[in-house]
Amino acid sequence: MTQKNKVDLLIIGAGPGGYVAAIRAAQLGMSVLCVEKRKTLGGTCLNIGCIPSKALLSSSHKYAEVKAQTPFADVGIEIGKLSLNLKQMMAAKEKVVTQLTKGIDFLFEKNKIIRKKGTARFLSAQEVAIEDEATTAEVWQARFILIATGSESTTLPGIKVDEKQIVSSTGALSLTKVPKKMVVVGGGYIGLEMGSVWQRLGSQVTVVEYMDRLVPQMDHELGAALQKALTKQGIHFQLSTKVTGITEKKDTVFVAIESADHKQDTLEADVVLMATGRKPFTEGLELEKIGVARNDKGFIVVNERYETSVSGIFAIGDVIPGPMLAHKAEEEGIAVVETLAGQKGHVNYDALPSVIYTHPEVASVGRSEEELKATEKAYKVGKFPFLANSRAKAVGETTGFVKVLADPLTDQVLGVHIIGADAGTLIGEAALALEFSASAEDIARTCHAHPTLNEALKEAALAVDGHAIHI
Ligand SMILES: Cc1cc2nc3c(=O)[nH]c(=O)nc-3n(C[C@H](O)[C@H](O)[C@H](O)COP(=O)(O)OP(=O)(O)OC[C@H]3O[C@@H](n4cnc5c(N)ncnc54)[C@H](O)[C@@H]3O)c2cc1C
């Protein structure tokens, strides 16, 4: 029951963590208020992250395929003059964002969730002030408070993002013209996805990465294969290289770089994308006042129930340690409210997939070979290339492979790593296998429809014991 300005659960932030938690809590019978400072719901993910980036990745991929002509000419489709209407492409992206954010408004109404537009600030461990320029401040009390305030982009010391020539991912999602030259600082998934978008639309893109490989947290074989594929598409890479400074002169940005062997150089660009990572966002919450502890990187520290150092205050999503992914935030949102409702909510972090939506896509779940080696855990490898998969052949998407890692004694699947068209969808089956502690043989003996890309996973599972059929 909602008493005056009092609810069971008050959620700060309506990203995938906060809004999903709000809906689940309402389903479980709690009175819920969700406060969001943005005009629209959905957080980083829907407004300036997952969704707009995937919309642009899709439309830029279509454009690049038509431009390359080869995939069409090869199958007898001849294409006339091609032109790019960037304004329309951006408008189409915005339309998707608007439809999806409005969809959450609908779900909030349906579940009778109180939605407050404004910035939340703690007054005490049970009390939050909600302030918005358009309305007078309100104070709300709650039995439980959930912090789901997400994250923000980082930059390098001394480099200021102006979202025009030096942009974060947010600026890179809304450029009004295609830069002739773009330098992407950071070879993680955001840099590679946004770099791909602009390369496909005509930019000459150079990615500068401090480490000696791309996406270093993923299985190394995937990073190497992805680099090869993106190089073939025209993206340049400067690995083992650090950016030492950025200066702007008129319309040109000069990026000073230094390689691991101390060679210095300067790259010129019209636009520089700073994709150096994200950091937790807790600004303005006044956590110090109520004693919510954060670690040295600014993440809110929580226990296994997602409770912070202050009883009754919980935190989930990008603002706590762990992979900064929308589905991780969602899972934690469900787990925390189910625990509050007396159920046994939990998240299996060993079965949390991660995907890079480049072309080919890259997807992983479970442990990488490097992680297994580091912990001296024995493993068997089964691999299968898409080149030998009939559907991949039929649709002209033969780049990449599936790799299954399994325990040599029990055959339990330890990790699955895929690079190839639709890897992000294919990884779902692998995540389910890990969730159910399946063996490689379980996957191998599951009947897979023919002809599908999923058959490559079955074949890789068969290959764990050397029984792949089509290779
Ligand atoms: C370009 C880009 C692409 C991405 N692509 C993917 C992808 O493909 N897949 C994937 O899984 N992840 C992706 N991510 C990451 C994903 O967006 C985040 O992991 C996810 O949004 C985190 O969810 P969250 O609920 O923790 O926080 P957020 O989504 O960041 O939401 C937090 C919300 O809290 C609000 N807020 C903050 N402080 C206050 C306050 N004091 N009062 C009121 N409201 C407040 C913010 O306005 C924000 O809306 C991408 C991110 C970016 C930037």
Coordinates of N, CA and C in Angstrom, one line a residue, residues 30-225:
M30 N 4.9 -5.2 -4.5 CA 5.4 -4.0 -3.8 C 4.9 -2.7 -4.4
S31 N 4.8 -1.7 -3.6 CA 4.5 -0.4 -4.1 C 5.9 0.2 -4.5
V32 N 6.0 0.7 -5.8 CA 7.3 1.1 -6.3 C 7.3 2.5 -6.9
L33 N 8.3 3.2 -6.6 CA 8.5 4.5 -7.2 C 9.9 4.5 -7.9
C34 N 9.9 4.9 -9.2 CA 11.2 5.0 -9.9 C 11.5 6.4 -10.3
V35 N 12.6 6.9 -9.9 CA 13.0 8.3 -10.2 C 14.1 8.3 -11.3
E36 N 13.9 9.1 -12.3 CA 14.8 9.2 -13.4 C 15.0 10.6 -13.8
K37 N 16.3 11.1 -14.0 CA 16.5 12.5 -14.3 C 16.4 12.8 -15.8
R38 N 16.5 11.8 -16.6 CA 16.3 12.0 -18.0 C 14.8 12.2 -18.3
K39 N 14.5 12.8 -19.5 CA 13.1 13.0 -19.9 C 12.5 11.6 -20.2
T40 N 13.3 10.7 -20.8 CA 12.8 9.4 -21.2 C 13.3 8.3 -20.3
L41 N 12.6 7.2 -20.3 CA 13.0 6.0 -19.5 C 14.0 5.2 -20.3
G42 N 14.6 4.2 -19.7 CA 15.5 3.3 -20.4 C 17.0 3.5 -20.2
G43 N 17.4 4.6 -19.6 CA 18.8 4.8 -19.2 C 19.7 4.9 -20.4
T44 N 21.0 4.6 -20.1 CA 22.0 4.7 -21.1 C 21.7 3.7 -22.3
C45 N 21.3 2.5 -21.9 CA 21.0 1.4 -22.9 C 20.1 1.9 -24.0
L46 N 18.9 2.4 -23.6 CA 17.9 2.7 -24.7 C 18.2 4.0 -25.3
N47 N 18.7 5.0 -24.5 CA 18.8 6.4 -25.1 C 20.1 6.6 -25.8
I48 N 21.2 6.2 -25.2 CA 22.5 6.5 -25.8 C 23.5 5.3 -25.9
G49 N 23.0 4.1 -25.8 CA 23.9 3.0 -25.8 C 23.5 1.9 -26.7
C50 N 23.1 0.7 -26.1 CA 22.8 -0.5 -26.9 C 21.9 -0.2 -28.1
I51 N 20.8 0.4 -27.9 CA 19.7 0.5 -28.9 C 20.1 1.4 -30.1
P52 N 20.5 2.7 -29.8 CA 20.9 3.5 -31.0 C 22.1 3.0 -31.7
S53 N 23.0 2.4 -30.9 CA 24.2 1.9 -31.6 C 23.9 0.7 -32.5
K54 N 23.0 -0.1 -32.1 CA 22.6 -1.3 -32.9 C 21.8 -0.8 -34.1
A55 N 21.0 0.2 -33.9 CA 20.2 0.7 -35.1 C 21.2 1.3 -36.2
L56 N 22.2 2.0 -35.7 CA 23.2 2.5 -36.7 C 24.0 1.4 -37.3
L57 N 24.4 0.4 -36.5 CA 25.2 -0.7 -37.0 C 24.4 -1.4 -38.1
S58 N 23.1 -1.6 -37.9 CA 22.3 -2.2 -38.9 C 22.2 -1.4 -40.2
S59 N 21.9 -0.1 -40.1 CA 21.7 0.6 -41.3 C 23.0 0.9 -42.0
S60 N 24.1 1.1 -41.2 CA 25.4 1.3 -41.9 C 25.9 0.0 -42.6
H61 N 25.5 -1.2 -42.0 CA 25.9 -2.5 -42.6 C 25.2 -2.6 -43.9
K62 N 23.9 -2.3 -44.0 CA 23.2 -2.4 -45.2 C 23.8 -1.5 -46.3
Y63 N 24.2 -0.3 -45.9 CA 24.8 0.7 -46.8 C 26.1 0.1 -47.3
A64 N 26.9 -0.4 -46.4 CA 28.3 -0.9 -46.8 C 28.1 -2.1 -47.7
E65 N 27.1 -2.9 -47.5 CA 27.0 -4.1 -48.4 C 26.6 -3.7 -49.8
V66 N 25.7 -2.7 -49.9 CA 25.3 -2.2 -51.2 C 26.5 -1.5 -51.8
K67 N 27.2 -0.8 -51.1 CA 28.4 0.0 -51.6 C 29.4 -1.0 -52.2
A68 N 29.7 -2.1 -51.4 CA 30.7 -3.1 -51.8 C 30.2 -3.8 -53.1
Q69 N 28.9 -3.8 -53.3 CA 28.3 -4.5 -54.5 C 28.6 -6.0 -54.6
T70 N 29.8 -6.4 -54.2 CA 30.1 -7.8 -54.4 C 29.1 -8.8 -53.9
P71 N 28.6 -8.7 -52.6 CA 27.6 -9.8 -52.2 C 26.4 -9.8 -53.1
F72 N 26.0 -8.7 -53.7 CA 24.8 -8.6 -54.5 C 25.2 -9.1 -55.9
A73 N 26.2 -8.5 -56.5 CA 26.6 -8.9 -57.9 C 26.8 -10.4 -58.0
D74 N 27.5 -10.9 -56.9 CA 27.8 -12.4 -56.9 C 26.5 -13.2 -57.1
V75 N 25.4 -12.7 -56.5 CA 24.2 -13.5 -56.6 C 23.2 -13.0 -57.7
G76 N 23.7 -12.1 -58.5 CA 22.9 -11.7 -59.7 C 22.0 -10.5 -59.4
I77 N 22.3 -9.7 -58.4 CA 21.5 -8.5 -58.1 C 22.4 -7.3 -58.5
E78 N 21.9 -6.5 -59.4 CA 22.7 -5.4 -59.9 C 22.1 -4.1 -59.3
I79 N 23.0 -3.2 -58.8 CA 22.5 -2.1 -58.0 C 22.9 -0.8 -58.8
G80 N 22.0 0.2 -58.8 CA 22.3 1.4 -59.5 C 23.0 2.4 -58.5
K81 N 22.8 3.7 -58.7 CA 23.5 4.7 -58.0 C 23.2 4.6 -56.5
L82 N 24.2 4.8 -55.6 CA 24.0 4.7 -54.2 C 24.2 6.1 -53.6
S83 N 23.4 6.5 -52.7 CA 23.7 7.8 -51.9 C 23.2 7.6 -50.5
L84 N 23.9 8.4 -49.7 CA 23.6 8.3 -48.2 C 22.9 9.5 -47.7
N85 N 21.7 9.3 -47.1 CA 21.0 10.4 -46.4 C 21.2 10.2 -44.9
L86 N 22.2 10.8 -44.4 CA 22.6 10.6 -43.0 C 21.5 11.1 -42.0
K87 N 20.9 12.2 -42.4 CA 19.8 12.8 -41.6 C 18.7 11.8 -41.4
Q88 N 18.3 11.1 -42.5 CA 17.3 10.1 -42.4 C 17.7 8.9 -41.6
M89 N 19.0 8.5 -41.8 CA 19.5 7.4 -41.0 C 19.4 7.7 -39.5
M90 N 19.8 8.9 -39.1 CA 19.7 9.3 -37.7 C 18.3 9.4 -37.2
A91 N 17.4 9.9 -38.1 CA 16.0 10.0 -37.7 C 15.4 8.6 -37.5
A92 N 15.8 7.6 -38.3 CA 15.3 6.3 -38.2 C 15.8 5.7 -36.8
K93 N 17.0 6.0 -36.5 CA 17.6 5.6 -35.2 C 16.8 6.2 -34.0
E94 N 16.5 7.5 -34.1 CA 15.8 8.2 -33.1 C 14.4 7.6 -32.9
K95 N 13.8 7.2 -34.0 CA 12.4 6.6 -34.0 C 12.4 5.3 -33.2
V96 N 13.4 4.5 -33.4 CA 13.5 3.3 -32.6 C 13.6 3.6 -31.2
V97 N 14.5 4.5 -30.8 CA 14.8 4.9 -29.4 C 13.4 5.4 -28.8
T98 N 12.7 6.3 -29.5 CA 11.5 6.8 -29.0 C 10.4 5.7 -28.8
Q99 N 10.3 4.8 -29.8 CA 9.3 3.7 -29.6 C 9.6 2.9 -28.4
L100 N 10.9 2.6 -28.2 CA 11.3 1.7 -27.1 C 11.2 2.4 -25.7
T101 N 11.6 3.6 -25.7 CA 11.5 4.3 -24.4 C 10.0 4.5 -24.0
K102 N 9.2 4.8 -25.0 CA 7.8 5.0 -24.7 C 7.2 3.7 -24.2
G103 N 7.7 2.6 -24.8 CA 7.3 1.2 -24.4 C 7.4 1.0 -22.9
I104 N 8.5 1.6 -22.3 CA 8.7 1.4 -20.9 C 7.7 2.3 -20.1
D105 N 7.4 3.5 -20.6 CA 6.3 4.3 -20.0 C 5.0 3.4 -19.9
F106 N 4.7 2.7 -21.0 CA 3.5 1.9 -21.0 C 3.6 0.8 -19.9
L107 N 4.8 0.2 -19.9 CA 4.9 -0.9 -18.9 C 4.8 -0.4 -17.5
F108 N 5.4 0.8 -17.2 CA 5.3 1.4 -15.9 C 3.8 1.6 -15.5
E109 N 3.1 2.2 -16.5 CA 1.6 2.4 -16.2 C 0.9 1.1 -16.0
K110 N 1.2 0.1 -16.8 CA 0.5 -1.2 -16.7 C 0.8 -1.8 -15.3
N111 N 2.0 -1.6 -14.8 CA 2.3 -2.2 -13.5 C 2.2 -1.2 -12.3
K112 N 1.5 -0.1 -12.6 CA 1.2 0.9 -11.5 C 2.5 1.4 -10.8
I113 N 3.5 1.6 -11.5 CA 4.8 2.1 -10.9 C 4.7 3.6 -10.9
I114 N 5.0 4.2 -9.8 CA 5.0 5.7 -9.8 C 6.3 6.1 -10.4
R115 N 6.2 7.0 -11.5 CA 7.4 7.4 -12.2 C 7.6 8.9 -11.9
K116 N 8.8 9.3 -11.4 CA 9.0 10.7 -11.1 C 10.2 11.1 -11.9
K117 N 10.0 12.3 -12.6 CA 11.1 12.8 -13.3 C 11.8 13.8 -12.4
G118 N 13.1 13.6 -12.2 CA 13.9 14.4 -11.4 C 15.2 13.8 -10.9
T119 N 16.0 14.5 -10.2 CA 17.3 14.0 -9.7 C 17.1 13.6 -8.2
A120 N 17.5 12.4 -7.9 CA 17.4 11.9 -6.5 C 18.6 12.2 -5.7
R121 N 18.4 12.5 -4.4 CA 19.5 12.8 -3.5 C 19.1 12.3 -2.2
F122 N 20.0 11.6 -1.5 CA 19.7 11.0 -0.2 C 19.6 12.1 0.9
L123 N 18.5 12.0 1.7 CA 18.5 12.8 2.9 C 18.8 12.0 4.1
S124 N 18.4 10.7 4.1 CA 18.8 9.8 5.1 C 18.8 8.4 4.5
A125 N 19.0 7.4 5.3 CA 19.0 6.0 4.7 C 17.6 5.6 4.2
Q126 N 16.5 6.3 4.7 CA 15.2 5.9 4.2 C 14.5 7.0 3.4
E127 N 15.2 8.1 3.2 CA 14.5 9.3 2.7 C 15.3 9.9 1.5
V128 N 14.6 10.2 0.4 CA 15.2 10.7 -0.8 C 14.5 12.0 -1.2
A129 N 15.3 13.0 -1.6 CA 14.6 14.2 -2.2 C 14.7 14.1 -3.7
I130 N 13.6 14.4 -4.3 CA 13.5 14.4 -5.8 C 13.4 15.8 -6.3
E131 N 14.3 16.3 -7.0 CA 14.3 17.7 -7.5 C 14.3 17.8 -9.0
D132 N 13.5 18.6 -9.5 CA 13.4 18.8 -11.0 C 13.1 20.3 -11.2
E133 N 13.7 20.9 -12.2 CA 13.5 22.3 -12.5 C 12.0 22.7 -12.7
A134 N 11.3 21.8 -13.3 CA 9.9 22.1 -13.6 C 8.9 22.0 -12.5
T135 N 9.3 21.2 -11.4 CA 8.3 21.0 -10.4 C 9.0 21.3 -9.0
T136 N 8.2 21.4 -8.0 CA 8.8 21.7 -6.7 C 9.3 20.3 -6.1
A137 N 10.4 20.5 -5.3 CA 11.0 19.3 -4.7 C 10.1 18.5 -3.9
E138 N 10.3 17.1 -4.0 CA 9.4 16.3 -3.1 C 10.3 15.4 -2.3
V139 N 9.8 15.0 -1.1 CA 10.6 14.0 -0.3 C 9.8 12.7 -0.2
W140 N 10.5 11.6 -0.5 CA 9.8 10.3 -0.4 C 10.6 9.4 0.5
Q141 N 9.8 8.6 1.2 CA 10.4 7.6 2.1 C 10.1 6.2 1.5
A142 N 11.1 5.3 1.9 CA 10.9 3.9 1.4 C 11.5 2.9 2.4
R143 N 10.9 1.7 2.4 CA 11.5 0.6 3.2 C 12.8 0.2 2.6
F144 N 12.9 0.1 1.3 CA 14.1 -0.2 0.6 C 14.4 0.8 -0.5
I145 N 15.7 1.1 -0.6 CA 16.1 2.0 -1.7 C 17.1 1.3 -2.6
L146 N 16.9 1.3 -3.9 CA 17.8 0.7 -4.9 C 18.4 1.7 -5.7
I147 N 19.8 1.7 -5.7 CA 20.6 2.6 -6.5 C 20.9 1.9 -7.8
A148 N 20.4 2.5 -8.9 CA 20.7 1.9 -10.3 C 21.0 3.1 -11.2
T149 N 22.0 3.8 -10.8 CA 22.4 5.1 -11.5 C 23.4 4.9 -12.6
G150 N 23.8 3.7 -12.8 CA 24.6 3.4 -14.0 C 26.0 4.0 -14.1
S151 N 26.4 4.4 -15.3 CA 27.8 4.8 -15.6 C 27.8 5.9 -16.6
E152 N 29.0 6.5 -16.7 CA 29.3 7.5 -17.7 C 30.6 7.3 -18.4
S153 N 30.8 7.9 -19.6 CA 32.0 7.6 -20.3 C 33.2 8.3 -19.6
T154 N 34.4 7.7 -19.8 CA 35.6 8.3 -19.2 C 36.4 8.9 -20.4
T155 N 37.4 9.7 -20.1 CA 38.3 10.2 -21.1 C 39.7 10.1 -20.5
L156 N 40.7 10.6 -21.2 CA 42.0 10.5 -20.6 C 42.4 11.8 -19.9
P157 N 43.3 11.8 -19.0 CA 43.7 13.0 -18.3 C 44.0 14.1 -19.3
G158 N 43.5 15.3 -19.1 CA 43.8 16.5 -19.9 C 43.1 16.5 -21.2
I159 N 42.3 15.5 -21.5 CA 41.5 15.5 -22.8 C 40.0 15.8 -22.5
K160 N 39.6 16.9 -23.1 CA 38.2 17.3 -22.8 C 37.3 16.9 -24.0
V161 N 36.2 16.2 -23.6 CA 35.2 15.8 -24.7 C 34.3 17.0 -24.9
D162 N 34.2 17.5 -26.2 CA 33.3 18.6 -26.5 C 32.1 18.1 -27.3
E163 N 32.0 16.8 -27.5 CA 30.9 16.1 -28.3 C 30.8 16.7 -29.7
K164 N 31.8 17.4 -30.2 CA 31.7 17.9 -31.6 C 32.9 17.3 -32.3
Q165 N 34.1 17.7 -31.9 CA 35.3 17.1 -32.6 C 35.9 16.0 -31.8
I166 N 35.9 16.2 -30.4 CA 36.3 15.1 -29.5 C 35.1 14.6 -28.9
V167 N 34.7 13.4 -29.3 CA 33.3 12.9 -28.8 C 33.4 11.7 -28.0
S168 N 32.4 11.5 -27.1 CA 32.2 10.2 -26.5 C 31.3 9.3 -27.4
S169 N 30.9 8.2 -26.9 CA 30.0 7.4 -27.7 C 28.7 8.1 -28.0
T170 N 28.3 9.0 -27.0 CA 27.1 9.7 -27.2 C 27.2 10.7 -28.4
G171 N 28.3 11.4 -28.5 CA 28.5 12.3 -29.7 C 28.6 11.5 -31.0
A172 N 29.3 10.3 -30.9 CA 29.5 9.5 -32.1 C 28.2 8.9 -32.6
L173 N 27.2 8.9 -31.8 CA 25.9 8.3 -32.2 C 25.1 9.4 -33.0
S174 N 25.5 10.6 -32.9 CA 24.7 11.7 -33.5 C 25.5 12.7 -34.4
L175 N 26.6 12.2 -35.0 CA 27.4 13.2 -35.9 C 26.5 13.6 -37.0
T176 N 26.6 14.8 -37.4 CA 25.8 15.3 -38.5 C 26.4 15.2 -39.9
K177 N 27.7 14.9 -39.9 CA 28.3 14.5 -41.2 C 29.3 13.5 -41.0
V178 N 29.6 12.7 -42.1 CA 30.6 11.6 -42.0 C 32.0 12.2 -42.0
P179 N 32.7 12.0 -40.9 CA 34.1 12.5 -40.8 C 35.0 11.9 -41.9
K180 N 35.9 12.7 -42.5 CA 36.8 12.1 -43.5 C 37.7 11.1 -42.8
K181 N 38.3 11.6 -41.6 CA 39.1 10.8 -40.9 C 38.7 10.7 -39.4
M182 N 38.6 9.5 -38.8 CA 38.2 9.4 -37.4 C 39.3 8.6 -36.7
V183 N 39.7 9.1 -35.5 CA 40.6 8.3 -34.7 C 39.7 7.8 -33.5
V184 N 39.8 6.5 -33.2 CA 39.1 5.9 -32.1 C 40.1 5.6 -31.1
V185 N 40.0 6.2 -29.9 CA 40.9 5.9 -28.8 C 40.3 4.8 -28.0
G186 N 40.8 3.5 -28.1 CA 40.3 2.4 -27.3 C 39.7 1.3 -28.2
G187 N 40.3 0.1 -28.1 CA 39.8 -1.0 -28.9 C 38.9 -1.9 -28.2
G188 N 38.0 -1.4 -27.4 CA 37.0 -2.2 -26.7 C 35.8 -2.3 -27.6
Y189 N 34.7 -2.9 -27.1 CA 33.5 -3.1 -27.9 C 32.9 -1.8 -28.4
I190 N 32.8 -0.8 -27.6 CA 32.1 0.5 -28.0 C 32.9 1.1 -29.1
G191 N 34.3 1.2 -29.0 CA 35.1 1.8 -30.0 C 35.0 1.1 -31.3
L192 N 35.0 -0.3 -31.2 CA 34.9 -1.1 -32.5 C 33.6 -1.0 -33.1
E193 N 32.5 -0.9 -32.3 CA 31.2 -0.8 -32.9 C 31.0 0.5 -33.6
M194 N 31.3 1.6 -32.9 CA 31.1 2.9 -33.4 C 32.1 3.2 -34.6
G195 N 33.3 2.7 -34.4 CA 34.3 2.8 -35.5 C 33.8 2.1 -36.7
S196 N 33.2 0.9 -36.6 CA 32.6 0.2 -37.7 C 31.5 1.0 -38.4
V197 N 30.7 1.6 -37.6 CA 29.6 2.4 -38.2 C 30.1 3.5 -39.1
W198 N 31.1 4.3 -38.6 CA 31.6 5.4 -39.4 C 32.5 5.0 -40.6
Q199 N 33.3 3.9 -40.4 CA 34.1 3.3 -41.5 C 33.2 2.9 -42.6
R200 N 32.0 2.2 -42.3 CA 31.1 1.8 -43.3 C 30.5 2.9 -44.1
L201 N 30.3 4.1 -43.3 CA 29.7 5.2 -44.0 C 30.7 6.1 -44.8
G202 N 32.0 5.7 -44.7 CA 32.9 6.4 -45.5 C 34.2 7.0 -44.8
S203 N 34.2 6.9 -43.5 CA 35.4 7.5 -42.8 C 36.6 6.6 -42.9
Q204 N 37.7 7.2 -42.8 CA 39.0 6.5 -42.7 C 39.2 6.3 -41.2
V205 N 39.1 5.2 -40.7 CA 39.1 5.0 -39.2 C 40.4 4.3 -38.7
T206 N 41.0 5.0 -37.7 CA 42.2 4.3 -37.1 C 41.9 4.1 -35.6
V207 N 42.1 2.9 -35.1 CA 41.8 2.6 -33.7 C 43.2 2.5 -33.0
V208 N 43.3 3.3 -32.0 CA 44.5 3.3 -31.2 C 44.2 2.6 -29.9
E209 N 45.0 1.5 -29.6 CA 44.7 0.7 -28.4 C 46.0 0.5 -27.6
Y210 N 45.9 0.7 -26.3 CA 47.1 0.7 -25.4 C 47.6 -0.8 -25.3
M211 N 46.7 -1.7 -25.3 CA 47.1 -3.1 -25.1 C 47.6 -3.7 -26.5
D212 N 48.1 -4.9 -26.4 CA 48.6 -5.5 -27.7 C 47.6 -6.3 -28.5
R213 N 46.3 -6.2 -28.0 CA 45.2 -6.9 -28.7 C 43.9 -6.1 -28.5
L214 N 43.0 -6.5 -29.4 CA 41.6 -5.9 -29.2 C 40.9 -6.7 -28.2
V215 N 39.8 -6.1 -27.7 CA 38.9 -6.7 -26.6 C 39.7 -7.7 -25.8
P216 N 40.7 -7.2 -25.0 CA 41.6 -8.1 -24.3 C 40.9 -9.0 -23.2
Q217 N 39.7 -8.6 -22.8 CA 39.0 -9.4 -21.8 C 38.4 -10.7 -22.4
M218 N 38.3 -10.7 -23.7 CA 37.7 -11.9 -24.4 C 38.7 -12.9 -24.7
D219 N 38.3 -14.1 -25.1 CA 39.3 -15.2 -25.6 C 40.1 -14.6 -26.7
H220 N 41.5 -14.7 -26.5 CA 42.4 -14.0 -27.4 C 42.2 -14.4 -28.9
E221 N 41.8 -15.6 -29.1 CA 41.6 -16.0 -30.5 C 40.5 -15.2 -31.2
L222 N 39.5 -14.8 -30.4 CA 38.5 -14.0 -31.0 C 38.9 -12.6 -31.4
G223 N 39.7 -12.0 -30.4 CA 40.2 -10.6 -30.7 C 41.1 -10.6 -32.0
A224 N 41.9 -11.7 -32.1 CA 42.8 -11.7 -33.3 C 42.0 -11.9 -34.6
A225 N 41.0 -12.8 -34.5 CA 40.2 -13.0 -35.7 C 39.4 -11.7 -36.1

